[in-house]
CSV table of N, CA, C and O in Angstrom, one decimal:
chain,number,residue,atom,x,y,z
A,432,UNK,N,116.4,76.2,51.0
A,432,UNK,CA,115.4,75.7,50.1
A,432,UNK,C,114.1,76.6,50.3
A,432,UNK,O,113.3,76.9,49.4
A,433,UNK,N,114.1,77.0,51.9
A,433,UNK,CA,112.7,77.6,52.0
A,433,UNK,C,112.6,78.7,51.3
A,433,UNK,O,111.5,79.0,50.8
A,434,UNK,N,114.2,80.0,51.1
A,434,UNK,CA,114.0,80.8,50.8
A,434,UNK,C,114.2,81.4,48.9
A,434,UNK,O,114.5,82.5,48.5
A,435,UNK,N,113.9,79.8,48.3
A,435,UNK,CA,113.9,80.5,47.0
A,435,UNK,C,112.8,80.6,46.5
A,435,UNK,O,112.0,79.6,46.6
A,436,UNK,N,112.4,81.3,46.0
A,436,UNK,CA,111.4,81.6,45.4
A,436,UNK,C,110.3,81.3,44.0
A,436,UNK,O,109.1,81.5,43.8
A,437,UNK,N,111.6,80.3,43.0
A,437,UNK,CA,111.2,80.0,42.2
A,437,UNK,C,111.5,78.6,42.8
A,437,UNK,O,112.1,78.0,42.0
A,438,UNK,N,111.3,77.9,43.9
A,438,UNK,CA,111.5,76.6,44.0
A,438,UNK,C,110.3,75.5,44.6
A,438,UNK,O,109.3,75.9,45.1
A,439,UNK,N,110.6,74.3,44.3
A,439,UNK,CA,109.3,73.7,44.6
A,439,UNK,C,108.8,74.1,45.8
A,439,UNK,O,107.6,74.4,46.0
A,440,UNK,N,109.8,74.0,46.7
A,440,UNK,CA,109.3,74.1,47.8
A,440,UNK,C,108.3,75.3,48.5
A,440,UNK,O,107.4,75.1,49.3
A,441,UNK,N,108.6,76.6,47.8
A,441,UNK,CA,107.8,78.0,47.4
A,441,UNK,C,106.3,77.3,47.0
A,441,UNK,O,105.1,77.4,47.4
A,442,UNK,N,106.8,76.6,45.9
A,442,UNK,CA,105.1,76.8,45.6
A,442,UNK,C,104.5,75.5,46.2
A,442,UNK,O,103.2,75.5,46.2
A,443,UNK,N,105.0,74.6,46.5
A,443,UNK,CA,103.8,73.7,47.4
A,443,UNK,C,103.5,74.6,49.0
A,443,UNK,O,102.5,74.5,49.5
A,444,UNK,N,104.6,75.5,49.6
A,444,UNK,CA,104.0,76.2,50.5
A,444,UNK,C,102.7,77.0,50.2
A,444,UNK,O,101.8,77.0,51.0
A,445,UNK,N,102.7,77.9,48.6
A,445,UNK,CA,101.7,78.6,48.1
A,445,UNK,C,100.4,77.9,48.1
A,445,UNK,O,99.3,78.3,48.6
A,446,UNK,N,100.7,76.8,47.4
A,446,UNK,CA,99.6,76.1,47.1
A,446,UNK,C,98.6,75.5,48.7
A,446,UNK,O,97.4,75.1,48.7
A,447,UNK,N,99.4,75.5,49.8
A,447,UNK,CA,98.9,75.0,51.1
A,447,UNK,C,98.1,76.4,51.5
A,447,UNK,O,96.9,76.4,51.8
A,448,UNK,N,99.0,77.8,51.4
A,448,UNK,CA,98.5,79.3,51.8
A,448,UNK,C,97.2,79.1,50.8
A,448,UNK,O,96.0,79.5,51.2
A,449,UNK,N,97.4,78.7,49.9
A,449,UNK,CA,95.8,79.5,49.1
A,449,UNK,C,94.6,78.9,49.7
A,449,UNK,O,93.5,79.3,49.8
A,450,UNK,N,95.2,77.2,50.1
A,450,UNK,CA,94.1,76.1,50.5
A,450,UNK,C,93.7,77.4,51.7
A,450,UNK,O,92.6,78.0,51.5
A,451,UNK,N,94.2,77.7,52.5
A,451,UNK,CA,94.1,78.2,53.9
A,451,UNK,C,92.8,79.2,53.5
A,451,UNK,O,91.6,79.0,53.6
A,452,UNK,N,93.7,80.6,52.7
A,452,UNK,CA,92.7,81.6,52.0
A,452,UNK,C,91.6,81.3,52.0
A,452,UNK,O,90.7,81.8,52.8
A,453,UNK,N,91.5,80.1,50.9
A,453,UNK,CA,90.2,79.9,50.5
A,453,UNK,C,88.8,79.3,51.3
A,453,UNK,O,87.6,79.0,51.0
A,454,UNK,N,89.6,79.2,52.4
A,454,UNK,CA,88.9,78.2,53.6
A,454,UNK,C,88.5,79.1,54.3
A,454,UNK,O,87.4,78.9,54.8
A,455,UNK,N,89.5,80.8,54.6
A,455,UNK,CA,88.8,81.3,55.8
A,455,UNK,C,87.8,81.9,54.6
A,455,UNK,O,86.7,82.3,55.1
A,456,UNK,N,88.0,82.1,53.5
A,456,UNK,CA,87.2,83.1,52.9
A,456,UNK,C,85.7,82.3,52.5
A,456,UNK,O,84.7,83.0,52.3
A,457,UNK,N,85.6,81.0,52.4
A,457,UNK,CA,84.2,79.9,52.6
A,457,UNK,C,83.7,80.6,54.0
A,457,UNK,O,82.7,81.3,54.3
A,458,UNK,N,84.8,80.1,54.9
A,458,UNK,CA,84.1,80.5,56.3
A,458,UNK,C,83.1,81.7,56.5
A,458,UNK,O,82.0,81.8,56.9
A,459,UNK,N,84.2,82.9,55.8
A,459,UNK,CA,83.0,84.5,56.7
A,459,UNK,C,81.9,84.0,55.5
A,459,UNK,O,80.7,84.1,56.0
A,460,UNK,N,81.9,83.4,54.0
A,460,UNK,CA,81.2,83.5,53.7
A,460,UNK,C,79.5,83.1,54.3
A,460,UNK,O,78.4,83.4,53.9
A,461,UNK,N,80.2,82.0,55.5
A,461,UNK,CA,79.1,81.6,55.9
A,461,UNK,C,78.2,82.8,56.3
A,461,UNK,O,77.0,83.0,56.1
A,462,UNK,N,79.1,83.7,57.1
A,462,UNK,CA,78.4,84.7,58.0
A,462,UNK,C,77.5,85.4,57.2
A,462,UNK,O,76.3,85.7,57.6
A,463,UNK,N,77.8,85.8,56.0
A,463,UNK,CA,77.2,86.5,55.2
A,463,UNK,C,76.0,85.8,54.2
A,463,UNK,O,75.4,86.5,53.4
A,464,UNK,N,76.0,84.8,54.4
A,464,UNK,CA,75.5,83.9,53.7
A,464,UNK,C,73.8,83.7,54.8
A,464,UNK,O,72.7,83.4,54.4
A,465,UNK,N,74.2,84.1,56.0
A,465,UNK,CA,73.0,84.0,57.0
A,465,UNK,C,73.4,82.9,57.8
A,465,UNK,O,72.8,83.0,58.9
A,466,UNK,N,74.1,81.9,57.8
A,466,UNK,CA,74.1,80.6,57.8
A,466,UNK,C,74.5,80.6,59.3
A,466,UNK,O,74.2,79.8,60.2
A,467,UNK,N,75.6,82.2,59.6
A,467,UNK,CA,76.3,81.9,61.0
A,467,UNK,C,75.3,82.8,61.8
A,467,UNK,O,74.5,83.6,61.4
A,468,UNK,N,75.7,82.5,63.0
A,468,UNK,CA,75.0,83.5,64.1
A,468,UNK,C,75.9,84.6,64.6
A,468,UNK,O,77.1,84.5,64.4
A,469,UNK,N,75.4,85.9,65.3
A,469,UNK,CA,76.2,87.0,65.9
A,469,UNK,C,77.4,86.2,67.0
A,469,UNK,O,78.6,86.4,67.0
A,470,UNK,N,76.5,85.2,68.0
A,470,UNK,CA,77.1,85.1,69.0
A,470,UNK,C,78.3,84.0,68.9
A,470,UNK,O,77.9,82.9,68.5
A,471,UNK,N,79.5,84.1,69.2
A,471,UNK,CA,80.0,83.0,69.2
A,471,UNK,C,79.5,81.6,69.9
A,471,UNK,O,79.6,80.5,69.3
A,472,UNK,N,79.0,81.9,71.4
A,472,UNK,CA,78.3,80.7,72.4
A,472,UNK,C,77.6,80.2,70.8
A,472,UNK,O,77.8,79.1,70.4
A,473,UNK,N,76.8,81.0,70.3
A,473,UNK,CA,75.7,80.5,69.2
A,473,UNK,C,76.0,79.2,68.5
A,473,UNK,O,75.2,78.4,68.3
A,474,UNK,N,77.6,79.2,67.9
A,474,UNK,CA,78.0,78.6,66.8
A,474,UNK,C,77.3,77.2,66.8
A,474,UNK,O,77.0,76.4,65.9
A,475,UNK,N,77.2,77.0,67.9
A,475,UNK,CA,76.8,75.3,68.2
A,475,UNK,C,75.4,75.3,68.3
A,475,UNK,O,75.0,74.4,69.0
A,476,UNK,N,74.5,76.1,67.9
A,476,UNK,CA,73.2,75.8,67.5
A,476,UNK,C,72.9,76.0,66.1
A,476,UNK,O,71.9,76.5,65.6
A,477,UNK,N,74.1,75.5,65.4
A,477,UNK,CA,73.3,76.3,63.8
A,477,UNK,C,73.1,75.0,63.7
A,477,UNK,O,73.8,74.1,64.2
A,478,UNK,N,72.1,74.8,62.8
A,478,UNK,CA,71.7,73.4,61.5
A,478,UNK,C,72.5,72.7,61.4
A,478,UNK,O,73.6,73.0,61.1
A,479,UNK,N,72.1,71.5,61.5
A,479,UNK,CA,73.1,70.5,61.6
A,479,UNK,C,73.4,70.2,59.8
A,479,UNK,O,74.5,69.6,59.5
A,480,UNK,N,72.5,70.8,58.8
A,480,UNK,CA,73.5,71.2,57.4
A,480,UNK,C,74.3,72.2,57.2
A,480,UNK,O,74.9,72.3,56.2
A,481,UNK,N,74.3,73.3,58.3
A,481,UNK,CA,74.8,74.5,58.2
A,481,UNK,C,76.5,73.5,58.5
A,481,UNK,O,77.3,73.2,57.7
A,482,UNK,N,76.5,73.4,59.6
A,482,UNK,CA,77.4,72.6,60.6
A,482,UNK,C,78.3,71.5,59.1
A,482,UNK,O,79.5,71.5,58.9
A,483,UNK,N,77.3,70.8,58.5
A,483,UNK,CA,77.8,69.8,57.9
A,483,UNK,C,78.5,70.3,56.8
A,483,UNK,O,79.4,69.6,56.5
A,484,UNK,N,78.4,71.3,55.9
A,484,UNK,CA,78.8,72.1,55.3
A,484,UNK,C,80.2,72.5,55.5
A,484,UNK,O,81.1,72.2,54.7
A,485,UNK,N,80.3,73.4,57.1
A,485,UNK,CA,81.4,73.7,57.6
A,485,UNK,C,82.5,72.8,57.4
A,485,UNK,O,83.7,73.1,57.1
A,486,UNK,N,82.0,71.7,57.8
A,486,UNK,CA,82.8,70.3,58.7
A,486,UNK,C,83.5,69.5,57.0
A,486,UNK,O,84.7,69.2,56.9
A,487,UNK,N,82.4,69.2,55.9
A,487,UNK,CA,82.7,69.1,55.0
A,487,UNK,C,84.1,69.6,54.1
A,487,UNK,O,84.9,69.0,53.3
A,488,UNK,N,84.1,71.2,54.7
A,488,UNK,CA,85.3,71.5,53.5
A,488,UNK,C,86.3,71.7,54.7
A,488,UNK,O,87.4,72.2,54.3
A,489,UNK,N,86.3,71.5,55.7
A,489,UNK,CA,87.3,71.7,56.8
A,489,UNK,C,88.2,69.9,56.4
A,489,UNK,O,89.4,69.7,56.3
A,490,UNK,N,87.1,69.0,56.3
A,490,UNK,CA,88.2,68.1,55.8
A,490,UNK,C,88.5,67.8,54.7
A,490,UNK,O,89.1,66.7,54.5
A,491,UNK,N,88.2,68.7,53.5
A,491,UNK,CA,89.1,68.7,52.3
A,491,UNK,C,90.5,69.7,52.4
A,491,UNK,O,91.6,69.7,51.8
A,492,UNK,N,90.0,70.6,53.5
A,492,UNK,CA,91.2,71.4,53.7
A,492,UNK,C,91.9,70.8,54.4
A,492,UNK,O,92.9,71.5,54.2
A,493,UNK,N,92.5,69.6,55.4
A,493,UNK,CA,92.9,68.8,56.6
A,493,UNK,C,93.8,68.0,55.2
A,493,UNK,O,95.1,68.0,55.2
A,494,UNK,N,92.8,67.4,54.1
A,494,UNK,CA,93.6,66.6,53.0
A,494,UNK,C,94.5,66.6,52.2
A,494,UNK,O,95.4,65.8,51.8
A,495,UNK,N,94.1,68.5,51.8
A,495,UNK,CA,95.2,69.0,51.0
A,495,UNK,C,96.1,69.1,51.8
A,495,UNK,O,97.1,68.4,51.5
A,496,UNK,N,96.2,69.8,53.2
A,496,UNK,CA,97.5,70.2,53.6
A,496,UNK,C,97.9,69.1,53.8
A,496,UNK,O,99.1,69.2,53.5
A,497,UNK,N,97.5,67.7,54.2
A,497,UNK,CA,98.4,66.5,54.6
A,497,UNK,C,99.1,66.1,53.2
A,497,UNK,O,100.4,66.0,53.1
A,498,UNK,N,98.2,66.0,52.1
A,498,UNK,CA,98.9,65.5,50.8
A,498,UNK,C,100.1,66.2,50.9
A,498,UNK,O,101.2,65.7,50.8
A,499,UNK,N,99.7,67.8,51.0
A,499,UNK,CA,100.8,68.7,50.2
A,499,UNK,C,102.3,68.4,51.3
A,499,UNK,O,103.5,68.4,50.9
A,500,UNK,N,101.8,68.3,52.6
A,500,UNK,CA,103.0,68.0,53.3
A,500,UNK,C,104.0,66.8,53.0
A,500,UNK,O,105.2,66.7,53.1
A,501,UNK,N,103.0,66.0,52.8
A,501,UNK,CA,103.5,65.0,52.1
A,501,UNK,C,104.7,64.7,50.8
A,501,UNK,O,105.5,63.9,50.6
A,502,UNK,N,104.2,65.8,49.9
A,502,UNK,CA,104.6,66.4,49.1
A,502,UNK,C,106.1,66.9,49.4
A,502,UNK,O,107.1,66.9,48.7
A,503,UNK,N,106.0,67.3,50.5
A,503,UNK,CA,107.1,68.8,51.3
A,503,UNK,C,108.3,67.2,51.6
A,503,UNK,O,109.5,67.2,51.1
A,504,UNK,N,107.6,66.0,52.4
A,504,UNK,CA,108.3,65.7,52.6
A,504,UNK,C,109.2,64.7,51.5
A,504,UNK,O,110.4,64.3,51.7
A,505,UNK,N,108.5,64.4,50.4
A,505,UNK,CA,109.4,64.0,49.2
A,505,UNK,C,110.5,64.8,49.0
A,505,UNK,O,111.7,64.4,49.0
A,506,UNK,N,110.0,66.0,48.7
A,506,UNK,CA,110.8,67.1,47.8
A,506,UNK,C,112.2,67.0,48.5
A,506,UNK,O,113.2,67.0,47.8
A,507,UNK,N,112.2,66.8,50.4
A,507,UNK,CA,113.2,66.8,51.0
A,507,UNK,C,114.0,65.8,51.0
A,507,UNK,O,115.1,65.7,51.6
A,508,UNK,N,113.5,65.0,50.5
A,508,UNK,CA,114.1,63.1,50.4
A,508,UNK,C,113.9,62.4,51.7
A,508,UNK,O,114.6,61.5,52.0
A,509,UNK,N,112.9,62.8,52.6
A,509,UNK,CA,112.3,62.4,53.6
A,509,UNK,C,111.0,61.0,53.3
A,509,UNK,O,110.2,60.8,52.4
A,510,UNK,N,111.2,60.1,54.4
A,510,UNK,CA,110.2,59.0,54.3
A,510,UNK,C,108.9,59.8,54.6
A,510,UNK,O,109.2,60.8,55.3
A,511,UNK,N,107.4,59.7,54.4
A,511,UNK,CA,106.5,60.0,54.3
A,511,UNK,C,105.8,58.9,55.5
A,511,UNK,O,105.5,57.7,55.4
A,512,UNK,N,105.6,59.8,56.5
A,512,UNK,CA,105.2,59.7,57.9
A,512,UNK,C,104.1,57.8,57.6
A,512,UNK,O,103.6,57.4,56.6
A,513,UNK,N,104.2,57.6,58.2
A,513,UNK,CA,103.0,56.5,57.9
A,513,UNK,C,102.3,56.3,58.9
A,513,UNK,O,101.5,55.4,58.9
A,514,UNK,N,102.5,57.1,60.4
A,514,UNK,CA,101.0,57.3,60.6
A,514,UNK,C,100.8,58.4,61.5
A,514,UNK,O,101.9,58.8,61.9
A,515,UNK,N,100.0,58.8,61.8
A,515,UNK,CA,99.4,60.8,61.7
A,515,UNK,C,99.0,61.5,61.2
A,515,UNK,O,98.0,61.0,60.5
A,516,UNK,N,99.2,62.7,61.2
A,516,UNK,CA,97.9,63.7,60.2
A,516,UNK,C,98.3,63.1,58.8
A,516,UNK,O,97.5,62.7,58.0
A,517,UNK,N,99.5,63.2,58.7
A,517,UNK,CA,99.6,62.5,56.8
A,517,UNK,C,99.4,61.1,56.7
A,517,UNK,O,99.2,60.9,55.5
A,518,UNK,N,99.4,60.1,57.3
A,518,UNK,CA,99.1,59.0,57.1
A,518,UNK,C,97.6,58.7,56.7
A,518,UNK,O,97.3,58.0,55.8
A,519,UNK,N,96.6,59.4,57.6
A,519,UNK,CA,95.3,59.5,57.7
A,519,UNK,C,95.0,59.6,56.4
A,519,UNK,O,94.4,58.7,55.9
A,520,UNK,N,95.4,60.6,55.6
A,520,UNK,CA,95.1,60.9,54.0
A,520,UNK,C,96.3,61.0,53.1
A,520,UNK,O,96.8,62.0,52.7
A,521,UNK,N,96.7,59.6,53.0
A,521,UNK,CA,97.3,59.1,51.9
A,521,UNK,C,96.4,58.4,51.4
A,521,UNK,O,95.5,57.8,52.0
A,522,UNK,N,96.6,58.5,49.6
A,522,UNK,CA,96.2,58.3,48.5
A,522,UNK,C,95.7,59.2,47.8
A,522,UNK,O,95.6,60.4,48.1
A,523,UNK,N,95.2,58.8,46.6
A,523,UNK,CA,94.7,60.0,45.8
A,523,UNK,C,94.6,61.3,45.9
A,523,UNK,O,94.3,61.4,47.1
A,524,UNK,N,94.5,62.4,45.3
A,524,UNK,CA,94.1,63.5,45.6
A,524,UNK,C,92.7,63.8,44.9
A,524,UNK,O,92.6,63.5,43.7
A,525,UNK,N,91.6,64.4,45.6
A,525,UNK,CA,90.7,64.3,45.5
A,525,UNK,C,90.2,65.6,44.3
A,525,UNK,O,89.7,66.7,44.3
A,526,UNK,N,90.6,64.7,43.3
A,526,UNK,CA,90.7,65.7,41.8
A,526,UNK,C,89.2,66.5,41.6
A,526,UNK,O,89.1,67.7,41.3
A,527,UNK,N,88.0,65.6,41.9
A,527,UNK,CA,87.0,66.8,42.0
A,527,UNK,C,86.5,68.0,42.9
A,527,UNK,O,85.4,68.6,42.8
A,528,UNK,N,87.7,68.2,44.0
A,528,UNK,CA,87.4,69.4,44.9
A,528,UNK,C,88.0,70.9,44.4
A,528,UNK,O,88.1,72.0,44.9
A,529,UNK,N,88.4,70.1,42.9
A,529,UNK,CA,89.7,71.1,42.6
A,529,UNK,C,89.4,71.7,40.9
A,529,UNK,O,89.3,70.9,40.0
A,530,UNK,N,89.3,72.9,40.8
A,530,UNK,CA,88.8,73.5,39.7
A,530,UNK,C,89.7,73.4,38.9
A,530,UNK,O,90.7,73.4,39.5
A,531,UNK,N,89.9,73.3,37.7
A,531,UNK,CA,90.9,72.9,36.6
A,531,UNK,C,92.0,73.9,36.1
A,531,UNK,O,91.5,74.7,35.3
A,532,UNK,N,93.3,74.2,36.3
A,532,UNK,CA,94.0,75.3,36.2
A,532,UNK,C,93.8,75.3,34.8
A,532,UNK,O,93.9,74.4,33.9
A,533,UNK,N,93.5,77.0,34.8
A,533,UNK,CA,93.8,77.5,33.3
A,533,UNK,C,95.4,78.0,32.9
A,533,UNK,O,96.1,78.5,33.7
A,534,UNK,N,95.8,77.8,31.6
A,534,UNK,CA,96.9,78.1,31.7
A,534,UNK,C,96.5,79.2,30.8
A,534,UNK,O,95.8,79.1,29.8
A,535,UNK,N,97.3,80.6,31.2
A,535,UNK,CA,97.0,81.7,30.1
A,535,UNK,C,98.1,81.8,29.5
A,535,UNK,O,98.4,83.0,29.4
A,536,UNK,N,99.2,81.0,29.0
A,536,UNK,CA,100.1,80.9,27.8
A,536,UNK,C,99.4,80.4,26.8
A,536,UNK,O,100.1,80.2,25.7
A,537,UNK,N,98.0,80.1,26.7
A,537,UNK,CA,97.8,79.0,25.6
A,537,UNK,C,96.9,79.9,25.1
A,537,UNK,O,96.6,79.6,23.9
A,538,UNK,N,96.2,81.2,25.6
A,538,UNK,CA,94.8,81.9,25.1
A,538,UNK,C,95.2,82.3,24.5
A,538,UNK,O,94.6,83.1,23.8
């Protein structure tokens, strides 16, 4: 299953990889942003909105991957954990963290 390519399973893994991407690429953004410090010891004196920021999309990233595992575990005809990292966030998916796919068959 893992290894087809056009299969669900492929792309709810994709879909978990990009959450990942997009998370470390928020992150250096911090660095560049000014927001982080040189020193690692440092990290724990930045602004407590710098900090809140971080912590903020670290648990939209924690949500997706549980939903999507959750997901993983459907697809497999598996019962859906009911308590642990996926239990924690079951329900909805949090449709406004999520930019609207364009479909370019339609332009």
């Amino acid at each position: 299953m893992a290894g087809e390519q056009s299969g669900i399973l492929s792309h709810v893994i994709e879909l978990m990889l990009t959450a990942v991407r997009q998370f470390l690429t928020f992150e250096q953004s911090l660095g560049s942003a000014g927001m982080a410090t040189p020193s690692p010891a440092a990290e724990f004196y930045r602004p407590h909105e710098d900090r809140q920021i971080y912590f903020d999309a670290l648990e939209q990233l924690r949500g997706h991957l549980s939903r999507c595992m959750g997901q993983v575990a459907v697809v497999a005809g598996l019962n859906v954990p009911s308590d642990g990292f996926i239990a924690g966030y079951q329900g909805p998916w949090q449709m406004e963290a999520y930019k609207p796919i364009v479909d370019a068959s339609h332009t």
